[in-house]
Each structure stands twice: as structure tokens, then as C-alpha cells.
PDB file of C-alpha atoms and ligand atoms in Angstrom:
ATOM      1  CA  UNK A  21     -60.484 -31.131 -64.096  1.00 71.00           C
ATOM      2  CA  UNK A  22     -57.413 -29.515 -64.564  1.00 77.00           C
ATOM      3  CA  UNK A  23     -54.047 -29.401 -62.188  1.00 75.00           C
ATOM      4  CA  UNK A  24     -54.835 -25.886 -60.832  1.00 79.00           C
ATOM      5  CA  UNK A  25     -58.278 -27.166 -59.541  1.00 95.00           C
ATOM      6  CA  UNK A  26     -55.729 -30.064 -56.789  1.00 98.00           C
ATOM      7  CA  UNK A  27     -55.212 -29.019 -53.819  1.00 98.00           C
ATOM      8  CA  UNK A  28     -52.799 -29.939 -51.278  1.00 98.00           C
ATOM      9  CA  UNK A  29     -53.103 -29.886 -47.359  1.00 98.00           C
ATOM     10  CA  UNK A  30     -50.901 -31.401 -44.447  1.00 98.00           C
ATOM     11  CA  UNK A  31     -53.679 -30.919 -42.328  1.00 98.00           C
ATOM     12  CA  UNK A  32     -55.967 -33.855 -40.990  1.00 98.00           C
ATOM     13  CA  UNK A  33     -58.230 -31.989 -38.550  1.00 96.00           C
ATOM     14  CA  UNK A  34     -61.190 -32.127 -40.750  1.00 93.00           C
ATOM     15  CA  UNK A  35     -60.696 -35.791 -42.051  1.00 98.00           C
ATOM     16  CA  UNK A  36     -64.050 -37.849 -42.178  1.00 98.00           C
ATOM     17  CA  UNK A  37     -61.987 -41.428 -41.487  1.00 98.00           C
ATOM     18  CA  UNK A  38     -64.957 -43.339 -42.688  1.00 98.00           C
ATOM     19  CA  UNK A  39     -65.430 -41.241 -45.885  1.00 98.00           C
ATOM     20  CA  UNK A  40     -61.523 -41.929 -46.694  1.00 98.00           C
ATOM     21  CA  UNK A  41     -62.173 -45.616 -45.993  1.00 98.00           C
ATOM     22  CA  UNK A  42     -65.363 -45.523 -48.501  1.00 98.00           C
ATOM     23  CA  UNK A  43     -63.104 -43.846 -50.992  1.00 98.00           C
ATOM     24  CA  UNK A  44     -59.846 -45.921 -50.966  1.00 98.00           C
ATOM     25  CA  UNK A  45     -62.351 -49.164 -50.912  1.00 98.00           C
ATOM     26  CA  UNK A  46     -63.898 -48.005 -53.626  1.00 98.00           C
ATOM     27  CA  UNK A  47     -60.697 -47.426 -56.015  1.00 98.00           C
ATOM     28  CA  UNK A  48     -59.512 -50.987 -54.487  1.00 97.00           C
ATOM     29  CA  UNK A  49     -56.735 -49.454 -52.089  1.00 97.00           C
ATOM     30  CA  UNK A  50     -58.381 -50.227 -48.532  1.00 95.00           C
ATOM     31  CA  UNK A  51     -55.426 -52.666 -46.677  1.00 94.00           C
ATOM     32  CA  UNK A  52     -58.495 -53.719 -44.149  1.00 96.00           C
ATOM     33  CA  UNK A  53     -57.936 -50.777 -41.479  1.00 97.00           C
ATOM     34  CA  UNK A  54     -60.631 -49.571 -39.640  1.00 97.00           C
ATOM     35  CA  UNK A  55     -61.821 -45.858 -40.240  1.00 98.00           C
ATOM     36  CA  UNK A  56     -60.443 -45.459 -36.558  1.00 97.00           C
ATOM     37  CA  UNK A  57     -57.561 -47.232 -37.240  1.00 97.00           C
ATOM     38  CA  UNK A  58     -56.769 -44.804 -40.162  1.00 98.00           C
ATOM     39  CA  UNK A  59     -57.233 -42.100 -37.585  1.00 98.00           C
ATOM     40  CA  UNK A  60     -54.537 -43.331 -35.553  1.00 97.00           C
ATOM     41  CA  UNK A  61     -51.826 -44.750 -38.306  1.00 97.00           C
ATOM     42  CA  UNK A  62     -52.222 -40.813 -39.855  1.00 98.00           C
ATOM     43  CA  UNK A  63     -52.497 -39.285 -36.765  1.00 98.00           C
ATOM     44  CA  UNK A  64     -49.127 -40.416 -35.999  1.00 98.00           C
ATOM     45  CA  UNK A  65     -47.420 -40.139 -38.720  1.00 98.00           C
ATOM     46  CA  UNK A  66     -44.623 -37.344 -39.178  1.00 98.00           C
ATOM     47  CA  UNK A  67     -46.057 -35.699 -42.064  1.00 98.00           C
ATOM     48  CA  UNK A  68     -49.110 -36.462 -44.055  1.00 98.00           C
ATOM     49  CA  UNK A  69     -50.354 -34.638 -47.110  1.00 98.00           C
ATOM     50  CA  UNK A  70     -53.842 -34.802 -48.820  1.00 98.00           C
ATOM     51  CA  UNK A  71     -54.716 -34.231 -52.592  1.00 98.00           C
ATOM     52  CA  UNK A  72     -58.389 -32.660 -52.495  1.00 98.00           C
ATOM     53  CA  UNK A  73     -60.610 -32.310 -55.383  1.00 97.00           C
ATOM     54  CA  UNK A  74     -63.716 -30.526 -54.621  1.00 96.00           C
ATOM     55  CA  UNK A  75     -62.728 -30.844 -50.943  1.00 94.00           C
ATOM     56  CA  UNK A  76     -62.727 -34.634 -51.356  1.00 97.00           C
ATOM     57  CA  UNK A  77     -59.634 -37.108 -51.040  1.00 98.00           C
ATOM     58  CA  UNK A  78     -58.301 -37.899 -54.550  1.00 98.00           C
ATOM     59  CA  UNK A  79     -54.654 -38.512 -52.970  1.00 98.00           C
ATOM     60  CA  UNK A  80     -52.898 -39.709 -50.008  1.00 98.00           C
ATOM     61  CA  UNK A  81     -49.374 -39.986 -49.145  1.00 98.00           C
ATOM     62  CA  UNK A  82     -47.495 -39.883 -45.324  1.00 98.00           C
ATOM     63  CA  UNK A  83     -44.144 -40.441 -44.068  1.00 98.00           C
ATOM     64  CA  UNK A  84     -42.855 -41.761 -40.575  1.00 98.00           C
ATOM     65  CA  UNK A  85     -39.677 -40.613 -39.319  1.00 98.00           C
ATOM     66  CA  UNK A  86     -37.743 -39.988 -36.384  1.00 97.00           C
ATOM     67  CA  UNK A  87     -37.384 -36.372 -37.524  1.00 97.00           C
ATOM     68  CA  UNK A  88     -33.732 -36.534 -38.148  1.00 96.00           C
ATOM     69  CA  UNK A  89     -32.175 -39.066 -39.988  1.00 96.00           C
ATOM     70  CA  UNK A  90     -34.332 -41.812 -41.026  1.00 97.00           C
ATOM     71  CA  UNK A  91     -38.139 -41.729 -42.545  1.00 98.00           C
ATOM     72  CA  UNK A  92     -40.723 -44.455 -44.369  1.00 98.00           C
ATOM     73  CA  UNK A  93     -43.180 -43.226 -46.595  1.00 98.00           C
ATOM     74  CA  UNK A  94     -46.774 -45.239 -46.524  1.00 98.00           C
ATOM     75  CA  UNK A  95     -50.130 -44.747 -48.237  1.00 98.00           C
ATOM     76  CA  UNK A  96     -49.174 -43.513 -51.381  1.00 98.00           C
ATOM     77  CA  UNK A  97     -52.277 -43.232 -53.674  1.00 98.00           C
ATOM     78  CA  UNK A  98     -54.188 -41.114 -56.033  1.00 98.00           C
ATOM     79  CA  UNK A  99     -57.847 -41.787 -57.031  1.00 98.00           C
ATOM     80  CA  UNK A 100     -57.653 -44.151 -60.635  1.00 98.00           C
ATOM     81  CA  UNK A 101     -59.772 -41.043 -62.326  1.00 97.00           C
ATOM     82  CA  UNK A 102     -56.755 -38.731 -61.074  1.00 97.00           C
ATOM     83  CA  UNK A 103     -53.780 -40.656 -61.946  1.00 97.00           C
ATOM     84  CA  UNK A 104     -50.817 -39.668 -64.777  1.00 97.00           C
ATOM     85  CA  UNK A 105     -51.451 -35.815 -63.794  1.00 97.00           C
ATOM     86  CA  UNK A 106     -48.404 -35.401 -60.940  1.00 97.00           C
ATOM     87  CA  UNK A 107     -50.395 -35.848 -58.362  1.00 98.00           C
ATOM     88  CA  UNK A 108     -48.197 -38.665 -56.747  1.00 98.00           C
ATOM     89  CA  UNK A 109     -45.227 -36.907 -57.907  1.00 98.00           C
ATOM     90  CA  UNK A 110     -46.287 -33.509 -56.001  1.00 98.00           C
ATOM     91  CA  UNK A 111     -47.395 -35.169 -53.086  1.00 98.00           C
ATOM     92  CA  UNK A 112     -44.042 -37.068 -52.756  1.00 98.00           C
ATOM     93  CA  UNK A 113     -42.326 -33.576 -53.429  1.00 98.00           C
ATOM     94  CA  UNK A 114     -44.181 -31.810 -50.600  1.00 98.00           C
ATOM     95  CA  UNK A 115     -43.203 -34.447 -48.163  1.00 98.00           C
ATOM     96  CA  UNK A 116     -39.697 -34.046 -48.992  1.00 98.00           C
ATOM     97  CA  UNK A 117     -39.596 -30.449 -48.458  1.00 98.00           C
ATOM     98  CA  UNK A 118     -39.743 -31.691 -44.728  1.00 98.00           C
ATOM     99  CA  UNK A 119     -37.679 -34.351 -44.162  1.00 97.00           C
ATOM    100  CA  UNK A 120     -33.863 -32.333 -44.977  1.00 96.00           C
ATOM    101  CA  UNK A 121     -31.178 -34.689 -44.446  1.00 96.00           C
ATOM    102  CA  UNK A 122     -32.986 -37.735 -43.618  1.00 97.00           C
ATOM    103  CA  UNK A 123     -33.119 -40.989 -45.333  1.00 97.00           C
ATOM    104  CA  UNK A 124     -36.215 -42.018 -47.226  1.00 98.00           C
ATOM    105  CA  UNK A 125     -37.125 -45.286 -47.701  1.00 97.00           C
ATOM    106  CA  UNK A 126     -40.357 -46.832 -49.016  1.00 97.00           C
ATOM    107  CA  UNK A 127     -41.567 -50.482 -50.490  1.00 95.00           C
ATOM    108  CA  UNK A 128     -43.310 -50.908 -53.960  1.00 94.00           C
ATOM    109  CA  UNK A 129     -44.406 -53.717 -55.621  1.00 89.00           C
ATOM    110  CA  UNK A 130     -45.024 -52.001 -58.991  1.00 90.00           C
ATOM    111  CA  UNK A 131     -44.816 -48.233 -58.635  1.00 96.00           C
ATOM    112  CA  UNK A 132     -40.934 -47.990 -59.204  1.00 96.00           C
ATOM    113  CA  UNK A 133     -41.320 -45.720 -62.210  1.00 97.00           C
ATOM    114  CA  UNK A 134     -42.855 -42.936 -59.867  1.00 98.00           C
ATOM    115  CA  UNK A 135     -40.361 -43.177 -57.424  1.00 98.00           C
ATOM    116  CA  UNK A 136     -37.809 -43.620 -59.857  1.00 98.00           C
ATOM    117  CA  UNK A 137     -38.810 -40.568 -61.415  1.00 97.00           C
ATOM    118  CA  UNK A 138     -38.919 -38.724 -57.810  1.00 97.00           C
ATOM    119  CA  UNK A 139     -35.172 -39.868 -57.605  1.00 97.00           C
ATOM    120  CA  UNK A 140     -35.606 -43.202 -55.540  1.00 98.00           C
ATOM    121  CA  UNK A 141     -32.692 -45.794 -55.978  1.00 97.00           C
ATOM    122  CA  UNK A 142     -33.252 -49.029 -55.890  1.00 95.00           C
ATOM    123  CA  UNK A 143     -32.106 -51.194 -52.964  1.00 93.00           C
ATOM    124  CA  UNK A 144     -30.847 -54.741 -53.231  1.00 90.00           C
ATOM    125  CA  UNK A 145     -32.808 -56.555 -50.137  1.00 92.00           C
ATOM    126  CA  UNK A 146     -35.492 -55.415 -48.256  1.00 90.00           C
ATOM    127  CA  UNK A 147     -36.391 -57.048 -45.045  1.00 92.00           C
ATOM    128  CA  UNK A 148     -40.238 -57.028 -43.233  1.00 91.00           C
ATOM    129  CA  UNK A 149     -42.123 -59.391 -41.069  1.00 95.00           C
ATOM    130  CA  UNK A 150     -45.671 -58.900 -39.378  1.00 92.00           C
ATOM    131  CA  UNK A 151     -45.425 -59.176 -35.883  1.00 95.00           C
ATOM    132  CA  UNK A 152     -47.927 -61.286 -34.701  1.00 95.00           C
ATOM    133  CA  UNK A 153     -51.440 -60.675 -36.914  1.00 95.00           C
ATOM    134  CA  UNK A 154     -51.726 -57.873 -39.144  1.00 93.00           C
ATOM    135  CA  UNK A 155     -54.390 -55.094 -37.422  1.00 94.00           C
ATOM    136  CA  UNK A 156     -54.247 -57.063 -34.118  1.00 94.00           C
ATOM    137  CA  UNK A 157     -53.215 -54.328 -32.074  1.00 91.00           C
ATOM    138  CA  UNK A 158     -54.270 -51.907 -29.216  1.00 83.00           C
ATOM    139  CA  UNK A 159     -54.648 -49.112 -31.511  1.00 66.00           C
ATOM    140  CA  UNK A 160     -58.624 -49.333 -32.362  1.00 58.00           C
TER     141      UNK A 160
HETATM  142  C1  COA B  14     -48.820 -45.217 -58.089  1.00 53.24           C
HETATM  143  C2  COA B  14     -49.779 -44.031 -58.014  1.00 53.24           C
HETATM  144  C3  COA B  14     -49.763 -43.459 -56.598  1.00 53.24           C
HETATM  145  C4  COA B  14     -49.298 -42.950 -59.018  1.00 53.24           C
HETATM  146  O1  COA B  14     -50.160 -41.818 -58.867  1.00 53.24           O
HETATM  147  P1  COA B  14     -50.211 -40.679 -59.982  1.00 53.24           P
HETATM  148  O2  COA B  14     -50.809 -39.484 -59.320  1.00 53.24           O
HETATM  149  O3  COA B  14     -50.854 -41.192 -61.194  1.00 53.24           O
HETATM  150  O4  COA B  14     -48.670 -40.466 -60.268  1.00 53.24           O
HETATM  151  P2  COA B  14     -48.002 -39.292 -61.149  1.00 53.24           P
HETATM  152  O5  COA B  14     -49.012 -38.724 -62.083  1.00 53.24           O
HETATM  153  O6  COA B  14     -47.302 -38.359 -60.239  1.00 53.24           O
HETATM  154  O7  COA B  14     -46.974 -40.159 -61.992  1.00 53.24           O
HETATM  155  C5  COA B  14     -45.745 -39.674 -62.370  1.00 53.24           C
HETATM  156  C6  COA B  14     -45.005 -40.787 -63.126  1.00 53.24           C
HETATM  157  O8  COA B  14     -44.842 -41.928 -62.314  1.00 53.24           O
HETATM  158  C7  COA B  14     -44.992 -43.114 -63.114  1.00 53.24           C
HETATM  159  N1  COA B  14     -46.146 -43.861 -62.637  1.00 53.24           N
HETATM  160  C8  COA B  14     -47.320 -43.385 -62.222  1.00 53.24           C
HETATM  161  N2  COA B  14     -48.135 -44.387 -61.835  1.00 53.24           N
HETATM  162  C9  COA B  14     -47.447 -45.517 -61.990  1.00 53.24           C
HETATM  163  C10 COA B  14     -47.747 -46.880 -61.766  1.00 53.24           C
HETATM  164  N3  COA B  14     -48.938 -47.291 -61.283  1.00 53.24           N
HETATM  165  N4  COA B  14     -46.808 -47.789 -62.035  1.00 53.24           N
HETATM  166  C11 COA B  14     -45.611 -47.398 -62.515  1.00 53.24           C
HETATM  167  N5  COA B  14     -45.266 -46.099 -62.759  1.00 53.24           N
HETATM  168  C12 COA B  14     -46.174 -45.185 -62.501  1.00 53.24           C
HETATM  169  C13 COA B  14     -45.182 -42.676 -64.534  1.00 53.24           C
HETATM  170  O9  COA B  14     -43.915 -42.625 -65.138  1.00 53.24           O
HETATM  171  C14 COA B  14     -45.751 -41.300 -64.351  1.00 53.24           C
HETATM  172  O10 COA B  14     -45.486 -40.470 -65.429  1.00 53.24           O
HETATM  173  P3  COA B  14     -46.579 -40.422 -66.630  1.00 53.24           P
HETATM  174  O11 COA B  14     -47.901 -40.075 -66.017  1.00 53.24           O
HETATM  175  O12 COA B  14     -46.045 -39.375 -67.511  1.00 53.24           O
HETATM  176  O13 COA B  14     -46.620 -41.792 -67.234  1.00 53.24           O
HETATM  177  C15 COA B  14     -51.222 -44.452 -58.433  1.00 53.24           C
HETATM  178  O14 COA B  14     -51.166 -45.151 -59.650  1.00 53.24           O
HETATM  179  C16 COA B  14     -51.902 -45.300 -57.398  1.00 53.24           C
HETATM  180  O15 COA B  14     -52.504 -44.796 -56.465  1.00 53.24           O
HETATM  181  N6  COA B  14     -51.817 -46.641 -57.553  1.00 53.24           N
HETATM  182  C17 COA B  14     -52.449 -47.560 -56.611  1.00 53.24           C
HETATM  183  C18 COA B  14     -51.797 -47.489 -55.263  1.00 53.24           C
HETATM  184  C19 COA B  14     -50.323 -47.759 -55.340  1.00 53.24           C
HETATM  185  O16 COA B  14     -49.870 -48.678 -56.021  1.00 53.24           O
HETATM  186  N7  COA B  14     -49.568 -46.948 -54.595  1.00 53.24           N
HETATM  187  C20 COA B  14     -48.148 -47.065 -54.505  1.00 53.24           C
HETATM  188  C21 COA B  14     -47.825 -47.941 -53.381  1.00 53.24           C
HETATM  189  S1  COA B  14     -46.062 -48.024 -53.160  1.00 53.24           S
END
């Protein structure tokens, strides 16, 4: 496999939501959403980009913003047989070519070398909390 053979997409039309689910359980990176659950979280997101090998998911990353000022980016991931070729990297640099002037944030607990390298600072605290139970929601 070589770079030129990943390709990119930001669109999710043809998504098989199940498939993705197989894929990112398979390589360890399901967070317990449901394929339709995946639907929705991507659906609507800002931006969401797709590395595709073969027309198959190798990468995922997506970003929620407000479309002017302030944007998170989730569900960053490339395939373990895909990983240490830029894949990340590109996918991170695609998203950024649409969110001018806004700030980015995200949350890692060991990827800060990517981000690093993507020009990510990092921040002294970092706040969360689940409200309620995590995936208990309307959106399934
Ligand atoms: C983190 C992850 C997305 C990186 O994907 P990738 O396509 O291999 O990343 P890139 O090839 O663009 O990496 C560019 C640089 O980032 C750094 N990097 C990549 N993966 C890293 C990791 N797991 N930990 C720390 N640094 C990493 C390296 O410096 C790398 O350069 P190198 O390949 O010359 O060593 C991938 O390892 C992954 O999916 N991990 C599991 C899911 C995950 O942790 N996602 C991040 C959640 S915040």
C-alpha cells in the first residue's frame, strides 16, 4: 500500500454505520455507540473526513464547531495496519482547511506527539463531566 493509493472524502452519504462499527471494534477503537448512534454523532458534526483504502474506512477524524470561533475535534483514528504513514496528520490538516479563525481544541490521553506535530499546544486544565449516563440519550 502506498500513500497515493489513501483517499480522503468529507462525504458520509455512502457510510455503512455498521461496517464502521465492525471495523473500529475490530482495531479496539469502538467507545460502545451504536451503528445508529454513529450515524447521528457524524451526521452532526461540522466537518468529518474519511481515510479510504480500497473504498473501506482505514481513518476517521471530525470536528464540532459553531462555525466561527470555537471547534472540538473527536474520533481521531487510523486502522493499526495504516498507522506512521500521515494519515492522522492529513486528516487533521484537511479539517483545518475549514475551520479559519476558530479555536481548536481536542483531548488525548496519549496521542500528544501527533497533535504536537500538527501544532497543538498544550493546555494546563481540562475540564469534562458525563451528564447523566454515557449513550443514554434520545439520539438512537
Ligand atoms: C493516534 C493515531 C490516530 C495516529 O494515526 P497515524 O495515521 O499513525 O498518525 P500519523 O502517521 O499522521 O503520525 C504522525 C506523527 O504523529 C505521532 N504519532 C502517531 N501516532 C502516535 C501515537 N499513537 N502516540 C503518539 N504519537 C503518535 C508520531 O510522531 C508520528 O510520526 P512518525 O510516524 O514519524 O512517528 C493512531 O495511532 C490511532 O488511531 N490510535 C488509536 C486511536 C487514538 O488514540 N486516537 C487519538 C485519540 S485523541
Amino acid at each position: 500500500m502506498t500513500k497515493s493509493e489513501i483517499t480522503y472524502t468529507f462525504d458520509i452519504s455512502n457510510v455503512d454505520w455498521a461496517r464502521l462499527k465492525q471495523r473500529l471494534q475490530a482495531d479496539s477503537f469502538c467507545n460502545g455507540r451504536t451503528p445508529e448512534q454513529y450515524k447521528t454523532s457524524f451526521t452532526n458534526s461540522h466537518t468529518v473526513i474519511f481515510a479510504l483504502h480500497n473504498q473501506e474506512i482505514v481513518g476517521t477524524a471530525r470536528v464540532l464547531s459553531d462555525g466561527v470561533c470555537n471547534a472540538y475535534v473527536v474520533d481521531v483514528w487510523t486502522q493499526s495496519t495504516y498507522r506512521h504513514q500521515g494519515i492522522a496528520s492529513t486528516m487533521m490538516h484537511k479539517l483545518e482547511e475549514r475551520l479559519a479563525g476558530q479555536h481548536v481544541s481536542l483531548f488525548t490521553d496519549d496521542a500528544m506527539e501527533l497533535y504536537a506535530k500538527c501544532g497543538y499546544k498544550k493546555e494546563e486544565v481540562g475540564m469534562s463531566k458525563v451528564v447523566g449516563q454515557w449513550l443514554q440519550n434520545s439520539a438512537d
